[in-house]
Short mmCIF file of C-alpha atoms in Angstrom, two decimals:
data_model
loop_
_atom_site.label_atom_id
_atom_site.label_comp_id
_atom_site.label_asym_id
_atom_site.label_seq_id
_atom_site.Cartn_x
_atom_site.Cartn_y
_atom_site.Cartn_z
CA MET H 1 -0.03 -0.11 -0.02
CA ALA H 2 1.43 3.38 -0.92
CA GLN H 3 2.14 5.83 2.00
CA PRO H 4 -0.13 8.72 2.31
CA THR H 5 1.15 11.85 0.99
CA PHE H 6 0.96 13.39 4.67
CA ARG H 7 1.57 11.21 7.93
CA ILE H 8 0.89 12.06 11.14
CA ALA H 9 3.00 10.70 14.13
CA PRO H 10 1.45 11.04 17.46
CA SER H 11 4.43 11.09 20.28
CA ILE H 12 3.84 8.51 23.06
CA LEU H 13 5.26 11.17 25.29
CA SER H 14 2.12 12.59 25.93
CA ALA H 15 0.22 9.29 26.34
CA ASN H 16 -1.15 7.94 29.36
CA PHE H 17 1.92 5.63 30.37
CA ALA H 18 -0.15 3.52 32.69
CA LYS H 19 -1.77 2.08 29.50
CA LEU H 20 0.75 2.57 27.02
CA GLY H 21 0.28 -0.47 24.64
CA GLU H 22 -3.56 0.28 24.55
CA GLU H 23 -2.64 4.20 23.81
CA VAL H 24 -0.40 3.15 20.91
CA GLN H 25 -3.23 1.00 19.46
CA ASN H 26 -5.71 3.59 19.90
CA VAL H 27 -4.25 6.33 17.86
CA ILE H 28 -3.37 4.08 14.98
CA ALA H 29 -7.01 2.93 15.08
CA ALA H 30 -7.95 6.83 15.04
CA GLY H 31 -6.01 7.14 11.80
CA ALA H 32 -2.35 7.95 12.62
CA ASP H 33 0.45 6.51 10.67
CA ILE H 34 3.66 6.33 12.74
CA ILE H 35 4.35 6.22 16.26
CA HIS H 36 6.73 8.76 17.63
CA PHE H 37 9.24 7.58 20.23
CA ASP H 38 10.97 10.49 22.17
CA VAL H 39 14.19 9.25 23.89
CA MET H 40 15.54 11.93 26.27
CA ASP H 41 18.80 11.27 28.44
CA ASN H 42 18.68 14.16 30.97
CA HIS H 43 22.14 15.04 29.72
CA TYR H 44 21.76 16.01 25.96
CA VAL H 45 18.48 17.50 27.02
CA PRO H 46 16.93 18.62 30.47
CA ASN H 47 14.60 15.47 30.76
CA LEU H 48 14.49 11.72 31.26
CA THR H 49 11.74 9.76 29.29
CA ILE H 50 12.06 5.97 28.18
CA GLY H 51 14.60 3.48 26.87
CA PRO H 52 14.65 0.47 24.41
CA LEU H 53 12.84 -1.87 27.04
CA VAL H 54 9.80 0.13 26.34
CA CYS H 55 10.11 0.25 22.80
CA GLU H 56 10.59 -3.55 22.83
CA ALA H 57 7.20 -3.80 24.81
CA ILE H 58 5.17 -1.71 22.54
CA ARG H 59 6.60 -3.36 19.20
CA PRO H 60 3.91 -6.37 19.47
CA CYS H 61 1.28 -3.91 20.00
CA THR H 62 1.28 -2.59 16.48
CA ASP H 63 2.47 -3.08 12.97
CA ALA H 64 2.62 0.69 12.46
CA LEU H 65 6.34 2.24 12.06
CA ILE H 66 8.02 3.13 15.14
CA ASP H 67 9.93 6.32 14.67
CA VAL H 68 12.57 6.67 17.43
CA HIS H 69 13.78 10.30 18.19
CA LEU H 70 17.25 10.21 20.14
CA MET H 71 17.97 12.98 22.21
CA VAL H 72 20.93 11.25 23.98
CA LYS H 73 24.71 12.24 23.90
CA PRO H 74 26.63 10.20 23.05
CA VAL H 75 24.46 8.23 20.50
CA ASP H 76 26.35 5.62 18.85
CA ALA H 77 26.03 3.00 21.88
CA ILE H 78 22.39 3.22 22.18
CA ILE H 79 21.45 2.96 18.22
CA PRO H 80 21.83 -0.78 18.16
CA MET H 81 19.65 -1.27 21.20
CA PHE H 82 16.64 0.56 19.65
CA ALA H 83 17.38 -1.51 16.25
CA LYS H 84 16.94 -4.71 18.19
CA ALA H 85 13.84 -3.41 20.17
CA GLY H 86 11.95 -2.93 17.04
CA ALA H 87 12.41 0.58 15.84
CA ASN H 88 11.75 1.39 11.92
CA ILE H 89 13.20 4.66 11.98
CA ILE H 90 15.74 6.26 14.14
CA THR H 91 16.82 9.79 14.18
CA PHE H 92 19.45 11.49 16.08
CA HIS H 93 20.74 15.29 16.66
CA PRO H 94 24.15 15.78 14.78
CA GLU H 95 25.76 17.52 17.83
CA ALA H 96 25.21 14.25 19.63
CA SER H 97 27.65 12.23 17.29
CA GLU H 98 31.31 12.60 17.01
CA HIS H 99 30.97 11.11 13.32
CA VAL H 100 27.84 12.05 11.86
CA ASP H 101 28.52 9.97 8.90
CA ARG H 102 29.26 6.93 10.82
CA SER H 103 26.22 6.97 13.28
CA LEU H 104 23.98 7.24 10.07
CA GLY H 105 25.70 4.46 8.60
CA LEU H 106 25.33 2.38 11.63
CA ILE H 107 21.54 2.98 11.63
CA LYS H 108 21.67 1.70 8.01
CA GLU H 109 23.52 -1.44 8.79
CA LEU H 110 21.19 -2.43 11.28
CA GLY H 111 18.43 -2.34 8.74
CA CYS H 112 16.70 0.88 10.04
CA LYS H 113 15.64 4.05 8.19
CA ALA H 114 18.15 7.12 9.17
CA GLY H 115 17.86 10.54 9.73
CA LEU H 116 19.29 13.68 11.05
CA VAL H 117 17.49 15.99 13.71
CA PHE H 118 17.76 19.85 13.68
CA ASN H 119 17.21 22.00 16.79
CA PRO H 120 15.84 25.59 16.12
CA ALA H 121 19.43 27.17 16.16
CA THR H 122 21.13 24.05 14.58
CA PRO H 123 22.13 24.86 10.80
CA LEU H 124 21.25 22.54 7.97
CA SER H 125 24.58 22.37 6.55
CA TYR H 126 25.11 19.23 8.42
CA LEU H 127 23.32 17.92 5.56
CA ASP H 128 25.85 18.96 3.08
CA TYR H 129 27.88 15.59 2.66
CA VAL H 130 25.31 12.99 4.08
CA MET H 131 22.23 13.18 2.17
CA ASP H 132 22.81 9.85 0.59
CA LYS H 133 22.58 8.16 4.02
CA VAL H 134 19.48 10.39 5.27
CA ASP H 135 16.02 8.65 4.93
CA MET H 136 14.23 11.50 7.03
CA ILE H 137 14.98 14.82 8.08
CA LEU H 138 13.52 16.14 11.21
CA LEU H 139 13.07 19.91 12.26
CA MET H 140 12.42 20.83 15.94
CA SER H 141 10.08 23.49 16.09
CA VAL H 142 10.53 24.22 19.88
CA ASN H 143 13.63 23.35 21.93
CA PRO H 144 13.76 19.76 22.83
CA GLY H 145 13.15 18.30 26.55
CA PHE H 146 9.57 18.66 27.18
CA GLY H 147 6.10 18.28 25.51
CA GLY H 148 3.30 20.83 25.08
CA GLN H 149 5.47 23.79 23.98
CA LYS H 150 4.70 26.42 21.56
CA PHE H 151 5.54 26.32 17.69
CA ILE H 152 8.62 28.69 16.95
CA PRO H 153 7.60 30.51 13.83
CA ALA H 154 11.07 30.84 12.48
CA THR H 155 10.95 26.88 11.78
CA LEU H 156 8.76 27.72 8.80
CA ASP H 157 11.55 29.34 6.67
CA LYS H 158 14.04 26.69 7.80
CA LEU H 159 11.45 23.86 6.50
CA ARG H 160 11.21 25.69 3.26
CA GLU H 161 14.81 25.55 2.87
CA ALA H 162 14.96 21.79 3.90
CA ARG H 163 12.09 21.05 1.50
CA ARG H 164 14.30 22.86 -1.37
CA ARG H 165 17.15 20.63 -0.51
CA ILE H 166 15.44 17.43 -0.56
CA ASP H 167 13.46 18.35 -3.97
CA ALA H 168 16.98 19.34 -5.52
CA TYR H 169 18.40 15.86 -4.23
CA THR H 170 15.46 13.79 -5.19
CA ALA H 171 15.26 15.60 -8.65
CA LYS H 172 18.80 14.42 -8.95
CA THR H 173 18.73 10.90 -7.69
CA GLY H 174 15.25 9.58 -7.23
CA LYS H 175 15.78 8.91 -3.53
CA GLU H 176 12.77 9.47 -1.22
CA ILE H 177 13.51 11.57 1.83
CA TRP H 178 10.66 12.35 4.24
CA LEU H 179 10.56 15.92 6.11
CA GLU H 180 9.19 15.83 9.60
CA ILE H 181 8.51 18.50 11.96
CA ASP H 182 8.22 18.06 15.80
CA GLY H 183 6.74 20.43 18.45
CA GLY H 184 3.71 22.64 18.83
CA VAL H 185 1.98 20.95 15.91
CA LYS H 186 -1.71 21.27 16.17
CA VAL H 187 -4.93 21.40 13.98
CA ASP H 188 -4.78 25.47 13.69
CA ASN H 189 -1.34 25.40 12.23
CA ILE H 190 -0.87 21.96 10.58
CA ALA H 191 -1.78 23.25 7.12
CA GLU H 192 0.73 26.36 7.41
CA ILE H 193 3.45 23.96 8.32
CA ALA H 194 2.43 21.63 5.28
CA ARG H 195 2.65 24.38 2.94
CA ALA H 196 6.09 25.41 4.28
CA GLY H 197 7.20 21.64 3.11
CA ALA H 198 6.69 18.97 5.97
CA ASP H 199 5.06 15.96 5.16
CA THR H 200 5.12 14.13 8.52
CA PHE H 201 3.94 15.66 11.61
CA VAL H 202 4.66 14.74 15.14
CA ALA H 203 1.91 15.79 17.53
CA GLY H 204 1.52 14.86 21.06
CA SER H 205 -0.44 16.73 23.74
CA ALA H 206 -2.38 18.01 20.52
CA ILE H 207 -3.74 14.31 20.07
CA TYR H 208 -3.36 12.90 23.36
CA ASN H 209 -5.01 15.56 25.58
CA THR H 210 -8.29 15.57 23.58
CA PRO H 211 -10.84 13.15 24.48
CA ASP H 212 -11.32 12.05 20.92
CA TYR H 213 -8.19 10.98 19.04
CA LYS H 214 -9.99 10.06 15.91
CA ALA H 215 -11.80 13.42 15.80
CA THR H 216 -8.72 15.23 16.32
CA ILE H 217 -6.75 13.42 13.76
CA ASP H 218 -9.91 13.56 11.13
CA ALA H 219 -9.51 17.33 11.87
CA MET H 220 -5.89 17.41 11.12
CA ARG H 221 -6.40 15.26 8.09
CA ALA H 222 -9.22 17.83 7.17
CA GLU H 223 -6.59 20.91 7.40
CA LEU H 224 -3.87 18.95 5.37
CA ALA H 225 -6.84 18.31 2.49
CA LYS H 226 -6.75 22.08 1.82
CA VAL H 227 -3.17 22.33 1.05
#
């Protein structure tokens, strides 16, 4: 089955952890495409979340892609743990790796899709020599570490630049690269974000803090249909 043009990726950081498996199943049943898995180490970012054991525990609960966002430093030692735990996509921050090319290569060798994550003030120039190893580019539209933050408007220009880079590379090579956005994505701004170039949308509290996940995801799809 072809992937939808736009993909919605609820972040389980905002889910009810007392019934996490059920929460994962419920958002996919409600129409989400991907499970976004935020890993924070209280070192690279100021918060501590979940590790590979939790990924391994939810893997049997869904056939959906699990998109693991590593906010940890150093990053190389933990990549194999998440590949073994059932991750499909593993992304990391270039500042967290001593050798970005090597870290991307490690993810690919372990059979996962690989991606780079850019904080609001991190330049896209890290992409200059590694586009051949990147399957996803994730732009943070908040400073990482906590859920429920407001979208940083300057990210829209950065999205446009990332989209330009991807389109130029795809035109040259035929390679597909997804462009994901994470932070402050809501029903009322998702269309504007899509117009700037994003095709994959992480939403945590905007989905999990609502009483009806399907109604919220349907509302997001309705907004995306206007793009």
